[in-house]
Amino acid sequence: MRRPTIPPPPPVVAISAGLGEDTLAYGFGEDHLRELLIRLSRPILRSRADLAYGGYFGKKSLTETLLDLISAEQREESDRAGFGRPSRHRTGRIGKLFNHSAWPYDESVTPALRAQWADCCQFVTVSQTDAKLPGAEQLTHARLRAIEQPSHPACVAPEDRMRASFNRAVVLSRMRRVMLEGTSIEVPGLRQPVPVPPIAARVLVGGKIQGFSGVMPGLFEEAWTTLEAGVPLFILGGFGGAAHQLANALLARSNRPIFTLAKLKEWNPHYGELCRAFDTLPVPEGAPGPARAVEGLQACLARARQSLARLNNPLSQEENKALLTTRDPETAVALVHRGLMKIAEKLKPNGARGRRAPARTNRARTPGSGKGGA
Amino acid sequence: MSAIAPLHIFVLWHPACREGGAFARQIHRWFRRSSGVGPPVFFRSAPYPHGNAGLPLPLPGERAAGQEPRGAIADAPARETFVILLADENMVSSEAWRSWLERLAGPARRGYSRTVFPVAISPTAYHLPASLRRLNFIRIPPGPAELADEAPSPATDALLKQLTEAFCRVFVDRGAPGDGEADTQEKLQIFISHAKSDGVTPAMALRDAIYSQTQVGAFFDENDIAYGYQFEEILEGALTTRRTAALLAVHTDAYAQRPWCRREIRRFRSPTPVKPPRRAHPSFNVWKVHPVLVVDALEGRLVTRAIPEFGSSPCARWSAGREVFLITALLREVFLCHYNLRRALGVPPKPGRVAINWTPDPTTVQTILGQVKPRRAPRRGWDLEIFHPGHGLSTVELTALEGWFPRVKFEPFPEA
């Protein structure tokens, strides 16, 4: 008997957004960013694509904004389908959110939260084990709190602080890789693991540059890994934050490195300690250290500076320049959507058959995948 | 498709002004609306990182004192700019800010206009430079900008009320192409439509609030039609004069059964084509509707009917003490109607394309189709394209409209 064909999973668009320290200096506040996020996301969701977003979850957070949006769109779609009415604006499925969170932020992903958003969101948590930190080097949440919020700061040993910042950075880097490359989530009782596809494109807007916890500001690391992997990247540089810094670096005339270890130390007073941790402690396989990350970013930016086609998105040189500099949200949204539509056209199956379902076998659980699931 | 934006709003406050950010946030939420039907609202407070002598990013069309980053595209100015100054002691005492504000109070570039609305956050606001002191300041009661849950406070309510009235006045006074000559001497007027049998109490409370707490006038037939005068003639004149900015429909139990009330709302809310400007494209096709706010004062003593003429008009519940809020909400509709009319005028004309200044609903779309008579274009999938305000209709609204009008495509305005 012919095995059923599994349709390819819908594409995933990652959005990296956050209020930068200087977002207000460019004329925008949190509500502007929220509106921009909604305007970017809604057409993506309605065209059946999924979103990936790695923000923290809290009241009035951007993650909550996205989940409210998806929930509202799903309700509307279900109402429309209930009337049995076709629409040229609907294809019958609303995308969902893949929310990636790294230790220790995964503590906030409680069963109640998973249950509340079960229809809208696949939570993907990345643990210290997933980041290949040996058990003996892992820290519990309680231990971490004791190190970072001590009742007596003088009692905290420097090596404990170093270990805490090292583990945070390593797990954050692993989370970004998982988002970029995809993973799968084993669910007891399901024959097949739940796939978390790799992203098809990434959009960057705003983002903090100070007080970061990773090997560099989060949007910088995401830009670096995305460019290195050849995944299309859209940078909205007119709204301040890390995205604006990246935009400036891409438009700079000189090839002098802009983001150096010294510069990052200015932005994060604890960065020196992190650099020492990477020199001192055993680094798990695949975890980039600060020096490698900074070099990698500089190299990618230098190549893209020669031609913005190295951003791998379908926009022209002029359109990318406009996206890097415009402060008009309407223009920025229109350019991103233009680029994403071209990517979607390329990703269409065009009659190609999907992947065949595997024959029924007893499959062993595959170790080392991102943990999560309903 | 791109055109010059009709309006940008800028809110300026000194970074040390404690309440500035909260006031700005409320202003943005009030005028922009979450659906994006309102104009863009931008902030100017934090110093611009790339120069400008410690001042915020310059307004579009202004030259920065420092260097713009290389390759940056300067923002295009909108046709009109409203500048809201949240003036406190920090702004007044800063030499850099005073000098900047004096430049802003001066004339804008040729072909563009800029209007400054100073708000006295503190009593020292009146010590701003002379060019600004001449203006009529918006005065608000002392107090925080927001309550604990980020809801607007009484100070913010007062600010939004006065700003809304002021914006309305400027926009209606300037008029739009096809609107006829502006007459700036007369007050704006709100027509209060109500049923005599059970709507007089809320209607009178609204009328009294309009006269005592706003700078607009009210048309209230009991007072404004002299005894012995022709009722119908005066009413028709009041409904169609340019100074009648909006209509408040006091929806009580008896309203649906009153022919005059239905006529008033139908007349006021009928879409009318905008007169093409000189040398307009032959495909110019813009329609407008006057703003209406439905005040729900149903008591439930009778089983009444829904009124299709209300269409997509906003609706708010009546209760004693809410009059000022209701009037401010209506004046915001007036402002947004005029703003969106300007946006509709900026949609490039094309055969089979119509631009409107309101959120479409079946009643008003049917009226347009009765007069436009689109040509069939079977290959295209639709015969008529209607551009409307906002970021886009919800799926429920779109699906309903598509069901009524399968050969019509509904699109939000293209970016300006």
mmCIF file with all atom_site columns, C-alpha atoms in Angstrom, chain A residues 38-190:
data_model
loop_
_atom_site.group_PDB
_atom_site.id
_atom_site.type_symbol
_atom_site.label_atom_id
_atom_site.label_alt_id
_atom_site.label_comp_id
_atom_site.label_asym_id
_atom_site.label_entity_id
_atom_site.label_seq_id
_atom_site.pdbx_PDB_ins_code
_atom_site.Cartn_x
_atom_site.Cartn_y
_atom_site.Cartn_z
_atom_site.occupancy
_atom_site.B_iso_or_equiv
_atom_site.pdbx_formal_charge
_atom_site.auth_seq_id
_atom_site.auth_comp_id
_atom_site.auth_asym_id
_atom_site.auth_atom_id
_atom_site.pdbx_PDB_model_num
ATOM 1   C CA . ILE A 1 38  ? 2.238   42.950 15.087 1.00 0.00 ? 38  ILE A CA 1
ATOM 2   C CA . ARG A 1 39  ? 2.399   44.432 11.587 1.00 0.00 ? 39  ARG A CA 1
ATOM 3   C CA . LEU A 1 40  ? 5.381   42.277 10.721 1.00 0.00 ? 40  LEU A CA 1
ATOM 4   C CA . SER A 1 41  ? 3.870   39.118 12.183 1.00 0.00 ? 41  SER A CA 1
ATOM 5   C CA . ARG A 1 42  ? 0.243   39.163 11.117 1.00 0.00 ? 42  ARG A CA 1
ATOM 6   C CA . PRO A 1 43  ? 0.756   38.609 7.366  1.00 0.00 ? 43  PRO A CA 1
ATOM 7   C CA . ILE A 1 44  ? 3.357   35.931 8.132  1.00 0.00 ? 44  ILE A CA 1
ATOM 8   C CA . LEU A 1 45  ? 0.884   34.046 10.310 1.00 0.00 ? 45  LEU A CA 1
ATOM 9   C CA . ARG A 1 46  ? -1.937  34.424 7.785  1.00 0.00 ? 46  ARG A CA 1
ATOM 10  C CA . SER A 1 47  ? 0.239   33.010 5.036  1.00 0.00 ? 47  SER A CA 1
ATOM 11  C CA . ARG A 1 48  ? 0.598   29.806 7.075  1.00 0.00 ? 48  ARG A CA 1
ATOM 12  C CA . ALA A 1 49  ? 4.187   30.381 8.106  1.00 0.00 ? 49  ALA A CA 1
ATOM 13  C CA . ASP A 1 50  ? 5.245   30.003 11.735 1.00 0.00 ? 50  ASP A CA 1
ATOM 14  C CA . LEU A 1 51  ? 7.144   32.449 13.890 1.00 0.00 ? 51  LEU A CA 1
ATOM 15  C CA . ALA A 1 52  ? 10.135  31.883 16.128 1.00 0.00 ? 52  ALA A CA 1
ATOM 16  C CA . TYR A 1 53  ? 10.826  34.307 18.935 1.00 0.00 ? 53  TYR A CA 1
ATOM 17  C CA . GLY A 1 54  ? 13.276  33.929 21.771 1.00 0.00 ? 54  GLY A CA 1
ATOM 18  C CA . GLY A 1 55  ? 12.013  36.549 24.181 1.00 0.00 ? 55  GLY A CA 1
ATOM 19  C CA . TYR A 1 56  ? 11.276  36.133 27.848 1.00 0.00 ? 56  TYR A CA 1
ATOM 20  C CA . PHE A 1 57  ? 7.726   35.548 28.925 1.00 0.00 ? 57  PHE A CA 1
ATOM 21  C CA . GLY A 1 58  ? 6.122   38.048 31.273 1.00 0.00 ? 58  GLY A CA 1
ATOM 22  C CA . LYS A 1 59  ? 3.153   40.359 31.585 1.00 0.00 ? 59  LYS A CA 1
ATOM 23  C CA . LYS A 1 60  ? 3.071   42.875 28.710 1.00 0.00 ? 60  LYS A CA 1
ATOM 24  C CA . SER A 1 61  ? 6.159   41.272 27.200 1.00 0.00 ? 61  SER A CA 1
ATOM 25  C CA . LEU A 1 62  ? 6.550   41.121 23.421 1.00 0.00 ? 62  LEU A CA 1
ATOM 26  C CA . THR A 1 63  ? 6.127   37.342 23.661 1.00 0.00 ? 63  THR A CA 1
ATOM 27  C CA . GLU A 1 64  ? 2.728   37.852 25.219 1.00 0.00 ? 64  GLU A CA 1
ATOM 28  C CA . THR A 1 65  ? 1.854   40.342 22.458 1.00 0.00 ? 65  THR A CA 1
ATOM 29  C CA . LEU A 1 66  ? 2.667   37.717 19.827 1.00 0.00 ? 66  LEU A CA 1
ATOM 30  C CA . LEU A 1 67  ? 0.674   35.039 21.609 1.00 0.00 ? 67  LEU A CA 1
ATOM 31  C CA . ASP A 1 68  ? -2.339  37.338 21.975 1.00 0.00 ? 68  ASP A CA 1
ATOM 32  C CA . LEU A 1 69  ? -2.105  38.040 18.246 1.00 0.00 ? 69  LEU A CA 1
ATOM 33  C CA . ILE A 1 70  ? -1.930  34.354 17.306 1.00 0.00 ? 70  ILE A CA 1
ATOM 34  C CA . SER A 1 71  ? -4.757  33.497 19.645 1.00 0.00 ? 71  SER A CA 1
ATOM 35  C CA . ALA A 1 72  ? -6.973  36.241 18.142 1.00 0.00 ? 72  ALA A CA 1
ATOM 36  C CA . GLU A 1 73  ? -6.143  35.165 14.578 1.00 0.00 ? 73  GLU A CA 1
ATOM 37  C CA . GLN A 1 74  ? -6.899  31.534 15.387 1.00 0.00 ? 74  GLN A CA 1
ATOM 38  C CA . ARG A 1 75  ? -10.244 32.475 16.913 1.00 0.00 ? 75  ARG A CA 1
ATOM 39  C CA . GLU A 1 76  ? -11.189 34.506 13.846 1.00 0.00 ? 76  GLU A CA 1
ATOM 40  C CA . GLU A 1 77  ? -10.142 31.719 11.518 1.00 0.00 ? 77  GLU A CA 1
ATOM 41  C CA . SER A 1 78  ? -12.150 29.202 13.473 1.00 0.00 ? 78  SER A CA 1
ATOM 42  C CA . ASP A 1 79  ? -15.216 31.520 13.352 1.00 0.00 ? 79  ASP A CA 1
ATOM 43  C CA . ARG A 1 80  ? -14.807 31.960 9.613  1.00 0.00 ? 80  ARG A CA 1
ATOM 44  C CA . ALA A 1 81  ? -14.377 28.221 9.029  1.00 0.00 ? 81  ALA A CA 1
ATOM 45  C CA . GLY A 1 82  ? -17.454 27.614 11.173 1.00 0.00 ? 82  GLY A CA 1
ATOM 46  C CA . PHE A 1 83  ? -19.502 29.608 8.675  1.00 0.00 ? 83  PHE A CA 1
ATOM 47  C CA . GLY A 1 84  ? -18.105 27.428 5.910  1.00 0.00 ? 84  GLY A CA 1
ATOM 48  C CA . ARG A 1 85  ? -17.195 30.501 3.982  1.00 0.00 ? 85  ARG A CA 1
ATOM 49  C CA . PRO A 1 86  ? -14.157 30.524 1.761  1.00 0.00 ? 86  PRO A CA 1
ATOM 50  C CA . SER A 1 87  ? -12.087 33.674 1.674  1.00 0.00 ? 87  SER A CA 1
ATOM 51  C CA . ARG A 1 88  ? -9.399  34.870 -0.684 1.00 0.00 ? 88  ARG A CA 1
ATOM 52  C CA . HIS A 1 89  ? -7.630  36.093 2.449  1.00 0.00 ? 89  HIS A CA 1
ATOM 53  C CA . ARG A 1 90  ? -7.438  32.751 4.191  1.00 0.00 ? 90  ARG A CA 1
ATOM 54  C CA . THR A 1 91  ? -5.716  29.446 3.540  1.00 0.00 ? 91  THR A CA 1
ATOM 55  C CA . GLY A 1 92  ? -7.189  27.599 6.502  1.00 0.00 ? 92  GLY A CA 1
ATOM 56  C CA . ARG A 1 93  ? -4.279  27.605 8.916  1.00 0.00 ? 93  ARG A CA 1
ATOM 57  C CA . ILE A 1 94  ? -2.780  30.225 11.147 1.00 0.00 ? 94  ILE A CA 1
ATOM 58  C CA . GLY A 1 95  ? 0.885   29.916 11.952 1.00 0.00 ? 95  GLY A CA 1
ATOM 59  C CA . LYS A 1 96  ? 2.028   29.331 15.488 1.00 0.00 ? 96  LYS A CA 1
ATOM 60  C CA . LEU A 1 97  ? 4.906   30.525 17.610 1.00 0.00 ? 97  LEU A CA 1
ATOM 61  C CA . PHE A 1 98  ? 8.040   28.598 18.511 1.00 0.00 ? 98  PHE A CA 1
ATOM 62  C CA . ASN A 1 99  ? 9.201   30.254 21.715 1.00 0.00 ? 99  ASN A CA 1
ATOM 63  C CA . HIS A 1 100 ? 12.761  29.347 22.537 1.00 0.00 ? 100 HIS A CA 1
ATOM 64  C CA . SER A 1 101 ? 14.036  29.919 26.037 1.00 0.00 ? 101 SER A CA 1
ATOM 65  C CA . ALA A 1 102 ? 17.399  29.082 27.496 1.00 0.00 ? 102 ALA A CA 1
ATOM 66  C CA . TRP A 1 103 ? 18.279  28.080 31.037 1.00 0.00 ? 103 TRP A CA 1
ATOM 67  C CA . PRO A 1 104 ? 17.721  29.717 33.511 1.00 0.00 ? 104 PRO A CA 1
ATOM 68  C CA . TYR A 1 105 ? 14.829  31.561 31.842 1.00 0.00 ? 105 TYR A CA 1
ATOM 69  C CA . ASP A 1 106 ? 13.134  28.226 31.169 1.00 0.00 ? 106 ASP A CA 1
ATOM 70  C CA . GLU A 1 107 ? 12.039  28.277 34.816 1.00 0.00 ? 107 GLU A CA 1
ATOM 71  C CA . SER A 1 108 ? 9.281   30.690 33.826 1.00 0.00 ? 108 SER A CA 1
ATOM 72  C CA . VAL A 1 109 ? 7.854   28.160 31.328 1.00 0.00 ? 109 VAL A CA 1
ATOM 73  C CA . THR A 1 110 ? 5.532   26.465 33.802 1.00 0.00 ? 110 THR A CA 1
ATOM 74  C CA . PRO A 1 111 ? 2.915   23.778 33.095 1.00 0.00 ? 111 PRO A CA 1
ATOM 75  C CA . ALA A 1 112 ? 0.211   26.436 33.561 1.00 0.00 ? 112 ALA A CA 1
ATOM 76  C CA . LEU A 1 113 ? 1.828   28.586 30.875 1.00 0.00 ? 113 LEU A CA 1
ATOM 77  C CA . ARG A 1 114 ? 2.175   25.654 28.468 1.00 0.00 ? 114 ARG A CA 1
ATOM 78  C CA . ALA A 1 115 ? -1.450  24.753 29.039 1.00 0.00 ? 115 ALA A CA 1
ATOM 79  C CA . GLN A 1 116 ? -2.641  28.324 28.538 1.00 0.00 ? 116 GLN A CA 1
ATOM 80  C CA . TRP A 1 117 ? -0.939  28.646 25.161 1.00 0.00 ? 117 TRP A CA 1
ATOM 81  C CA . ALA A 1 118 ? -1.053  25.028 24.034 1.00 0.00 ? 118 ALA A CA 1
ATOM 82  C CA . ASP A 1 119 ? -2.899  25.919 20.807 1.00 0.00 ? 119 ASP A CA 1
ATOM 83  C CA . CYS A 1 120 ? -0.655  28.839 19.851 1.00 0.00 ? 120 CYS A CA 1
ATOM 84  C CA . CYS A 1 121 ? 2.826   28.003 20.939 1.00 0.00 ? 121 CYS A CA 1
ATOM 85  C CA . GLN A 1 122 ? 5.441   25.294 20.973 1.00 0.00 ? 122 GLN A CA 1
ATOM 86  C CA . PHE A 1 123 ? 7.767   26.052 23.846 1.00 0.00 ? 123 PHE A CA 1
ATOM 87  C CA . VAL A 1 124 ? 11.320  24.931 23.158 1.00 0.00 ? 124 VAL A CA 1
ATOM 88  C CA . THR A 1 125 ? 13.503  25.002 26.242 1.00 0.00 ? 125 THR A CA 1
ATOM 89  C CA . VAL A 1 126 ? 17.254  24.563 26.018 1.00 0.00 ? 126 VAL A CA 1
ATOM 90  C CA . SER A 1 127 ? 18.933  23.210 29.129 1.00 0.00 ? 127 SER A CA 1
ATOM 91  C CA . GLN A 1 128 ? 22.509  23.041 30.328 1.00 0.00 ? 128 GLN A CA 1
ATOM 92  C CA . THR A 1 129 ? 22.517  19.380 29.252 1.00 0.00 ? 129 THR A CA 1
ATOM 93  C CA . ASP A 1 130 ? 21.437  20.377 25.740 1.00 0.00 ? 130 ASP A CA 1
ATOM 94  C CA . ALA A 1 131 ? 24.377  22.780 25.717 1.00 0.00 ? 131 ALA A CA 1
ATOM 95  C CA . LYS A 1 132 ? 26.669  19.808 26.548 1.00 0.00 ? 132 LYS A CA 1
ATOM 96  C CA . LEU A 1 133 ? 27.677  21.096 29.954 1.00 0.00 ? 133 LEU A CA 1
ATOM 97  C CA . PRO A 1 134 ? 28.661  18.090 32.108 1.00 0.00 ? 134 PRO A CA 1
ATOM 98  C CA . GLY A 1 135 ? 26.458  17.411 35.102 1.00 0.00 ? 135 GLY A CA 1
ATOM 99  C CA . ALA A 1 136 ? 29.121  18.383 37.593 1.00 0.00 ? 136 ALA A CA 1
ATOM 100 C CA . GLU A 1 137 ? 29.423  21.814 35.995 1.00 0.00 ? 137 GLU A CA 1
ATOM 101 C CA . GLN A 1 138 ? 25.727  22.541 35.922 1.00 0.00 ? 138 GLN A CA 1
ATOM 102 C CA . LEU A 1 139 ? 24.056  24.904 38.383 1.00 0.00 ? 139 LEU A CA 1
ATOM 103 C CA . THR A 1 140 ? 20.602  24.530 39.849 1.00 0.00 ? 140 THR A CA 1
ATOM 104 C CA . HIS A 1 141 ? 18.240  27.488 39.793 1.00 0.00 ? 141 HIS A CA 1
ATOM 105 C CA . ALA A 1 142 ? 18.585  27.856 43.545 1.00 0.00 ? 142 ALA A CA 1
ATOM 106 C CA . ARG A 1 143 ? 22.369  27.845 43.349 1.00 0.00 ? 143 ARG A CA 1
ATOM 107 C CA . LEU A 1 144 ? 22.284  30.415 40.576 1.00 0.00 ? 144 LEU A CA 1
ATOM 108 C CA . ARG A 1 145 ? 20.056  32.692 42.623 1.00 0.00 ? 145 ARG A CA 1
ATOM 109 C CA . ALA A 1 146 ? 22.385  32.354 45.594 1.00 0.00 ? 146 ALA A CA 1
ATOM 110 C CA . ILE A 1 147 ? 25.311  33.434 43.393 1.00 0.00 ? 147 ILE A CA 1
ATOM 111 C CA . GLU A 1 148 ? 23.610  36.281 41.528 1.00 0.00 ? 148 GLU A CA 1
ATOM 112 C CA . GLN A 1 149 ? 21.358  37.688 44.240 1.00 0.00 ? 149 GLN A CA 1
ATOM 113 C CA . PRO A 1 150 ? 23.317  36.943 47.374 1.00 0.00 ? 150 PRO A CA 1
ATOM 114 C CA . SER A 1 151 ? 22.311  38.225 50.768 1.00 0.00 ? 151 SER A CA 1
ATOM 115 C CA . HIS A 1 152 ? 26.021  38.826 51.399 1.00 0.00 ? 152 HIS A CA 1
ATOM 116 C CA . PRO A 1 153 ? 27.799  39.652 48.133 1.00 0.00 ? 153 PRO A CA 1
ATOM 117 C CA . ALA A 1 154 ? 31.226  39.372 49.745 1.00 0.00 ? 154 ALA A CA 1
ATOM 118 C CA . CYS A 1 155 ? 30.564  35.680 50.397 1.00 0.00 ? 155 CYS A CA 1
ATOM 119 C CA . VAL A 1 156 ? 30.279  34.787 46.722 1.00 0.00 ? 156 VAL A CA 1
ATOM 120 C CA . ALA A 1 157 ? 33.467  33.283 45.370 1.00 0.00 ? 157 ALA A CA 1
ATOM 121 C CA . PRO A 1 158 ? 34.763  34.756 42.094 1.00 0.00 ? 158 PRO A CA 1
ATOM 122 C CA . GLU A 1 159 ? 34.888  31.290 40.510 1.00 0.00 ? 159 GLU A CA 1
ATOM 123 C CA . ASP A 1 160 ? 31.174  30.811 41.274 1.00 0.00 ? 160 ASP A CA 1
ATOM 124 C CA . ARG A 1 161 ? 30.322  34.090 39.556 1.00 0.00 ? 161 ARG A CA 1
ATOM 125 C CA . MET A 1 162 ? 32.478  33.092 36.643 1.00 0.00 ? 162 MET A CA 1
ATOM 126 C CA . ARG A 1 163 ? 30.771  29.707 36.395 1.00 0.00 ? 163 ARG A CA 1
ATOM 127 C CA . ALA A 1 164 ? 27.302  31.341 36.463 1.00 0.00 ? 164 ALA A CA 1
ATOM 128 C CA . SER A 1 165 ? 28.062  33.816 33.657 1.00 0.00 ? 165 SER A CA 1
ATOM 129 C CA . PHE A 1 166 ? 29.855  31.103 31.635 1.00 0.00 ? 166 PHE A CA 1
ATOM 130 C CA . ASN A 1 167 ? 26.949  28.670 31.830 1.00 0.00 ? 167 ASN A CA 1
ATOM 131 C CA . ARG A 1 168 ? 24.437  31.378 30.890 1.00 0.00 ? 168 ARG A CA 1
ATOM 132 C CA . ALA A 1 169 ? 26.444  32.379 27.833 1.00 0.00 ? 169 ALA A CA 1
ATOM 133 C CA . VAL A 1 170 ? 26.995  28.795 26.664 1.00 0.00 ? 170 VAL A CA 1
ATOM 134 C CA . VAL A 1 171 ? 23.314  27.887 26.928 1.00 0.00 ? 171 VAL A CA 1
ATOM 135 C CA . LEU A 1 172 ? 22.227  31.091 25.179 1.00 0.00 ? 172 LEU A CA 1
ATOM 136 C CA . SER A 1 173 ? 24.544  30.312 22.262 1.00 0.00 ? 173 SER A CA 1
ATOM 137 C CA . ARG A 1 174 ? 23.157  26.794 22.090 1.00 0.00 ? 174 ARG A CA 1
ATOM 138 C CA . MET A 1 175 ? 19.591  28.153 22.073 1.00 0.00 ? 175 MET A CA 1
ATOM 139 C CA . ARG A 1 176 ? 20.423  30.393 19.107 1.00 0.00 ? 176 ARG A CA 1
ATOM 140 C CA . ARG A 1 177 ? 21.862  27.423 17.225 1.00 0.00 ? 177 ARG A CA 1
ATOM 141 C CA . VAL A 1 178 ? 18.791  25.349 17.978 1.00 0.00 ? 178 VAL A CA 1
ATOM 142 C CA . MET A 1 179 ? 16.558  28.106 16.642 1.00 0.00 ? 179 MET A CA 1
ATOM 143 C CA . LEU A 1 180 ? 18.660  28.463 13.509 1.00 0.00 ? 180 LEU A CA 1
ATOM 144 C CA . GLU A 1 181 ? 19.156  24.754 12.725 1.00 0.00 ? 181 GLU A CA 1
ATOM 145 C CA . GLY A 1 182 ? 15.956  23.277 14.063 1.00 0.00 ? 182 GLY A CA 1
ATOM 146 C CA . THR A 1 183 ? 15.499  20.356 16.410 1.00 0.00 ? 183 THR A CA 1
ATOM 147 C CA . SER A 1 184 ? 12.880  17.835 17.441 1.00 0.00 ? 184 SER A CA 1
ATOM 148 C CA . ILE A 1 185 ? 11.068  17.246 20.687 1.00 0.00 ? 185 ILE A CA 1
ATOM 149 C CA . GLU A 1 186 ? 10.425  13.743 21.972 1.00 0.00 ? 186 GLU A CA 1
ATOM 150 C CA . VAL A 1 187 ? 6.944   13.335 23.336 1.00 0.00 ? 187 VAL A CA 1
ATOM 151 C CA . PRO A 1 188 ? 6.093   10.177 25.275 1.00 0.00 ? 188 PRO A CA 1
ATOM 152 C CA . GLY A 1 189 ? 3.419   8.222  23.442 1.00 0.00 ? 189 GLY A CA 1
ATOM 153 C CA . LEU A 1 190 ? 4.123   9.787  20.054 1.00 0.00 ? 190 LEU A CA 1
#
